[in-house]
Amino acid sequence: MFIYSLSPEKLIAWNNKIPKKSLKYLTEDMAKLPVAGSLQGKKSGNIEEISKLKPDIVISMGDINDSTISQVEKFQKQSNIPFILVDGKMDKLPEAYKFVGDLLNKKEKAKELALYCEKTLKSSKEITNNIKEDKKIKVYYAEGPKGLETDPEGSLHSEVISYAGGKNVANFPVKHGSQNTVSMEQIISWNPDVIVSDSNVFNDSSWKQVSAVKQNKIYMIPNLPFNWFDKPPSINRLIGIRWFQSCLYPDLYKGDINKDTKEFFKLFYHKDLSDEEVNDLLKTNISK
């Protein structure tokens, strides 16, 4: 996704299979690309399949830790293909675009994308700096088939919460490679003001004890062409910040989420959206 936004013609494979419903929001030739897997996450790449594609370089964005460095060193040794790790943290995105833009000879486009990143992070900070810590809205990110999995504060997968000005109720050590499992009792104890999720799993009567459910403050994450929150945790989170901030603090959010969505899709996904398409993307934002 990161490379696609910068230089789609240089992308030769996807990490994961792109759903048909997502392809309409990308350039037409993207449907023809094979799937090669990734260095991180649940679907790791097959070095033999990657080698068959004969890439000049392989660029991976995400967490940079001992595990990923070890894996990259192993892949490089097996394939003799240069591998480049790019830090996926939100505040590193401007730097990432400039670095990879130089690498791919896409300096002007990289400069444009980096500027958007900087503006998004700056406007986010302007809002969050004006919210006292004890006034921040408490958020639970419900994942998994029952909503009992989550990503805690400090994870790439939950960064949108803090950048939007929310307070992630799950404040425990990050578990790399997968979500943390929590109990319903723990969620009830946290009693979040808002729940954000990518699926509606809240019909179980136990959820009715949670403030967010009582107040109907359940926000369903837009997921096209990619989940706006974290799947994967890449540049899709930039529009995710704007969207979630408009949900949490509509009085403080200075933008127009419909216009902002159009701008983001044109700039990063090379797609001009109609008003109808924008409405379709955003109609799942609140569970009613």
Coordinates of C-alpha atoms in Angstrom, one line a residue:
M1 CA 0.0 0.0 0.0
F2 CA 2.8 2.4 0.9
I3 CA 4.6 1.8 -2.5
Y4 CA 1.3 1.9 -4.3
S5 CA 0.6 5.4 -3.0
L6 CA 4.0 6.6 -4.1
S7 CA 4.7 4.7 -7.3
P8 CA 2.1 2.2 -8.4
E9 CA 3.9 1.3 -11.6
K10 CA 6.8 0.0 -9.5
L11 CA 4.7 -2.3 -7.4
I12 CA 4.9 -6.0 -8.6
A13 CA 3.0 -7.9 -5.9
W14 CA 0.6 -7.4 -2.9
N15 CA 1.2 -8.7 0.6
N16 CA -2.4 -10.1 0.7
K17 CA -5.1 -10.9 -1.7
I18 CA -7.1 -7.7 -2.5
P19 CA -10.9 -8.3 -2.2
K20 CA -12.9 -7.6 -5.3
K21 CA -14.9 -4.9 -3.5
S22 CA -11.6 -3.1 -2.7
L23 CA -10.3 -3.1 -6.3
K24 CA -12.8 -0.5 -7.5
Y25 CA -11.0 2.0 -5.3
L26 CA -7.6 1.3 -6.9
T27 CA -6.2 1.7 -10.4
E28 CA -7.3 -1.0 -12.8
D29 CA -3.9 -2.7 -13.2
M30 CA -3.7 -3.5 -9.5
A31 CA -6.1 -6.5 -10.0
K32 CA -3.5 -8.3 -12.1
L33 CA -0.7 -8.3 -9.4
P34 CA 0.1 -11.6 -7.6
V35 CA 0.2 -12.1 -3.9
A36 CA 3.7 -12.6 -2.3
G37 CA 3.0 -12.4 1.4
S38 CA 4.7 -10.1 3.9
L39 CA 7.6 -10.1 6.4
Q40 CA 5.3 -9.3 9.3
G41 CA 1.8 -10.4 10.4
K42 CA 0.1 -13.7 10.0
K43 CA 0.7 -14.3 6.3
S44 CA 4.5 -14.3 6.0
G45 CA 6.0 -14.3 2.5
N46 CA 7.5 -17.3 0.8
I47 CA 11.1 -16.3 -0.2
E48 CA 11.0 -18.6 -3.2
E49 CA 7.8 -17.0 -4.6
I50 CA 9.2 -13.6 -4.0
S51 CA 12.4 -14.5 -5.8
K52 CA 10.4 -15.7 -8.8
L53 CA 9.1 -12.2 -9.2
K54 CA 12.7 -10.9 -9.6
P55 CA 12.3 -7.7 -7.7
D56 CA 15.2 -5.2 -7.6
I57 CA 14.5 -4.6 -3.9
V58 CA 11.9 -5.6 -1.3
I59 CA 10.5 -2.9 0.9
S60 CA 8.7 -3.8 4.1
M61 CA 6.9 -1.3 6.4
G62 CA 6.0 -2.1 10.0
D63 CA 7.6 -2.7 13.4
I64 CA 11.4 -2.8 13.4
N65 CA 12.5 -5.2 16.1
D66 CA 15.0 -8.0 16.5
S67 CA 12.6 -10.5 15.0
T68 CA 12.0 -8.6 11.8
I69 CA 15.7 -7.8 11.4
S70 CA 16.6 -11.4 11.8
Q71 CA 14.0 -12.5 9.2
V72 CA 15.2 -9.9 6.8
E73 CA 18.8 -11.0 7.2
K74 CA 17.7 -14.6 6.6
F75 CA 15.7 -13.6 3.4
Q76 CA 18.6 -11.5 2.0
K77 CA 21.0 -14.4 2.5
Q78 CA 18.7 -16.9 0.8
S79 CA 17.7 -14.6 -2.1
N80 CA 20.5 -12.1 -2.7
I81 CA 17.8 -9.5 -3.0
P82 CA 18.2 -6.3 -1.0
F83 CA 15.5 -5.9 1.7
I84 CA 14.7 -2.5 3.2
L85 CA 12.8 -2.1 6.5
V86 CA 10.8 1.1 6.9
D87 CA 9.5 2.2 10.3
G88 CA 5.7 2.1 10.3
K89 CA 5.1 4.4 13.2
M90 CA 2.8 7.2 12.4
D91 CA 5.2 10.0 13.2
K92 CA 7.8 8.4 10.9
L93 CA 5.6 8.5 7.8
P94 CA 6.9 11.8 6.4
E95 CA 10.5 10.6 6.8
A96 CA 9.6 7.3 5.2
Y97 CA 8.2 8.9 2.1
K98 CA 11.2 11.1 1.7
F99 CA 13.6 8.2 2.1
V100 CA 11.8 5.8 -0.2
G101 CA 11.0 8.7 -2.7
D102 CA 14.8 9.2 -3.1
L103 CA 15.3 5.5 -3.5
L104 CA 12.6 5.1 -6.2
N105 CA 13.4 8.5 -7.9
K106 CA 9.9 9.8 -6.9
K107 CA 11.1 12.8 -5.0
E108 CA 8.3 15.2 -6.0
K109 CA 5.4 12.8 -5.3
A110 CA 7.1 11.8 -2.0
K111 CA 7.4 15.4 -1.0
E112 CA 3.6 15.9 -1.7
L113 CA 2.7 12.8 0.3
A114 CA 5.1 13.7 3.2
L115 CA 3.5 17.1 3.4
Y116 CA 0.0 15.6 3.7
C117 CA 1.3 13.4 6.5
E118 CA 2.9 16.3 8.3
K119 CA -0.3 18.4 8.0
T120 CA -2.4 15.5 9.3
L121 CA -0.2 14.9 12.3
K122 CA 0.0 18.7 13.0
S123 CA -3.8 19.2 12.9
S124 CA -4.2 16.1 15.1
K125 CA -1.8 17.4 17.7
E126 CA -3.5 20.8 17.7
I127 CA -6.7 19.1 18.8
T128 CA -5.2 16.6 21.2
N129 CA -3.1 19.2 22.9
N130 CA -6.2 21.1 23.9
I131 CA -7.8 18.1 25.6
K132 CA -6.8 17.5 29.2
E133 CA -5.8 13.9 30.0
D134 CA -8.7 13.3 32.3
K135 CA -11.1 14.6 29.7
K136 CA -10.0 12.3 26.9
I137 CA -12.7 9.9 25.7
K138 CA -12.0 6.3 26.8
V139 CA -11.9 4.0 23.8
Y140 CA -11.9 0.2 23.5
Y141 CA -10.8 -1.3 20.1
A142 CA -12.9 -4.5 19.7
E143 CA -11.3 -7.1 17.5
G144 CA -11.8 -10.8 16.9
P145 CA -15.0 -12.8 16.3
K146 CA -16.4 -11.9 19.7
G147 CA -14.8 -8.5 20.2
L148 CA -12.6 -9.9 23.0
E149 CA -9.3 -9.2 21.3
T150 CA -7.6 -5.8 21.2
D151 CA -4.4 -3.9 20.6
P152 CA -3.1 -1.9 23.5
E153 CA -1.6 1.5 23.7
G154 CA 1.8 1.6 22.0
S155 CA 0.9 -0.8 19.2
L156 CA 1.0 0.3 15.6
H157 CA -2.5 -1.2 15.3
S158 CA -4.0 1.2 17.9
E159 CA -2.1 4.4 17.1
V160 CA -5.2 6.0 15.5
I161 CA -6.9 6.1 18.9
S162 CA -4.2 8.3 20.5
Y163 CA -3.7 10.5 17.4
A164 CA -7.4 11.1 17.3
G165 CA -7.3 12.2 21.0
G166 CA -8.8 9.1 22.5
K167 CA -7.5 7.2 25.5
N168 CA -7.0 3.5 24.8
V169 CA -8.4 1.6 27.8
A170 CA -6.1 -1.3 27.1
N171 CA -2.9 -0.2 28.7
F172 CA -0.7 -3.2 29.0
P173 CA 2.5 -4.5 27.2
V174 CA 2.3 -4.9 23.4
K175 CA 2.1 -8.4 22.2
H176 CA 3.9 -8.5 18.8
G177 CA 2.4 -10.6 16.0
S178 CA -1.1 -10.9 17.3
Q179 CA -3.8 -9.2 19.4
N180 CA -4.2 -9.5 23.1
T181 CA -7.2 -11.5 24.4
V182 CA -9.2 -9.9 27.1
S183 CA -12.3 -10.9 29.1
M184 CA -15.7 -9.4 29.1
E185 CA -15.2 -8.7 32.9
Q186 CA -12.1 -6.6 32.0
I187 CA -14.0 -4.6 29.4
I188 CA -16.9 -4.0 31.9
S189 CA -14.3 -2.8 34.4
W190 CA -12.7 -0.5 31.9
N191 CA -16.2 0.8 30.9
P192 CA -15.1 2.6 27.8
D193 CA -17.1 5.7 26.5
V194 CA -16.6 4.6 22.9
I195 CA -16.1 1.2 21.2
V196 CA -14.5 1.1 17.7
S197 CA -14.6 -2.1 15.7
D198 CA -14.6 -3.5 12.2
S199 CA -17.5 -5.9 12.8
N200 CA -20.8 -5.8 14.8
V201 CA -20.3 -8.3 17.6
F202 CA -22.3 -6.5 20.3
N203 CA -25.6 -8.5 20.3
D204 CA -24.5 -10.5 23.3
S205 CA -26.3 -9.3 26.4
S206 CA -23.0 -8.9 28.4
W207 CA -22.1 -5.9 26.2
K208 CA -25.2 -4.0 27.5
Q209 CA -23.3 -3.4 30.8
V210 CA -20.7 -1.2 29.0
S211 CA -21.3 2.5 28.8
A212 CA -20.4 2.8 25.1
V213 CA -23.1 0.2 24.2
K214 CA -25.7 1.8 26.5
Q215 CA -25.1 5.2 24.9
N216 CA -24.9 3.7 21.4
K217 CA -21.3 5.0 21.0
I218 CA -20.1 2.1 18.7
Y219 CA -18.2 3.2 15.7
M220 CA -17.8 0.8 12.8
I221 CA -14.5 1.3 11.0
P222 CA -14.7 2.1 7.2
N223 CA -12.8 -0.7 5.5
L224 CA -12.4 0.1 1.8
P225 CA -10.1 -0.3 0.0
F226 CA -8.3 -1.1 3.3
N227 CA -9.3 -0.9 6.9
W228 CA -8.9 2.7 7.9
F229 CA -7.6 1.8 11.4
D230 CA -4.9 -0.8 11.1
K231 CA -5.3 -3.6 8.6
P232 CA -2.6 -3.2 7.7
P233 CA -1.1 -0.4 9.9
S234 CA 0.1 1.7 7.0
I235 CA -0.9 5.0 5.3
N236 CA -4.6 4.1 5.5
R237 CA -4.4 5.3 9.1
L238 CA -4.0 8.9 8.0
I239 CA -7.6 9.1 6.8
G240 CA -8.4 6.9 9.8
I241 CA -7.2 9.7 12.2
R242 CA -9.3 12.3 10.5
W243 CA -12.4 10.0 10.4
F244 CA -12.1 8.9 14.1
Q245 CA -11.3 12.5 15.3
S246 CA -14.5 13.6 13.5
C247 CA -16.4 10.9 15.4
L248 CA -14.8 11.5 18.9
Y249 CA -14.7 15.3 18.8
P250 CA -17.0 16.7 16.1
D251 CA -16.9 20.2 17.7
L252 CA -13.1 20.3 17.6
Y253 CA -12.6 18.7 14.2
K254 CA -12.0 21.5 11.8
G255 CA -12.3 19.6 8.5
D256 CA -15.1 18.1 6.4
I257 CA -14.7 14.4 6.5
N258 CA -16.4 14.0 3.1
K259 CA -14.0 16.4 1.4
D260 CA -11.0 15.0 3.4
T261 CA -11.9 11.5 2.2
K262 CA -11.9 12.7 -1.4
E263 CA -8.6 14.4 -1.0
F264 CA -6.9 11.4 0.6
F265 CA -8.2 8.9 -2.0
K266 CA -7.0 11.0 -4.9
L267 CA -3.6 11.7 -3.4
F268 CA -2.8 8.3 -2.0
Y269 CA -5.0 5.8 -3.9
H270 CA -5.1 7.7 -7.3
K271 CA -8.8 7.5 -7.3
D272 CA -11.4 10.3 -7.8
L273 CA -14.4 9.6 -5.6
S274 CA -18.0 10.6 -6.4
D275 CA -20.2 11.9 -3.6
E276 CA -22.1 8.6 -3.7
E277 CA -18.9 6.6 -3.2
V278 CA -17.9 8.8 -0.3
N279 CA -21.3 8.3 1.3
D280 CA -21.0 4.5 0.8
L281 CA -17.5 4.5 2.4
L282 CA -18.7 6.4 5.5
K283 CA -22.2 4.9 6.0
T284 CA -20.8 2.2 8.3
N285 CA -19.2 4.7 10.6
I286 CA -21.8 4.4 13.4
S287 CA -23.6 1.3 14.5
K288 CA -27.2 2.2 15.1

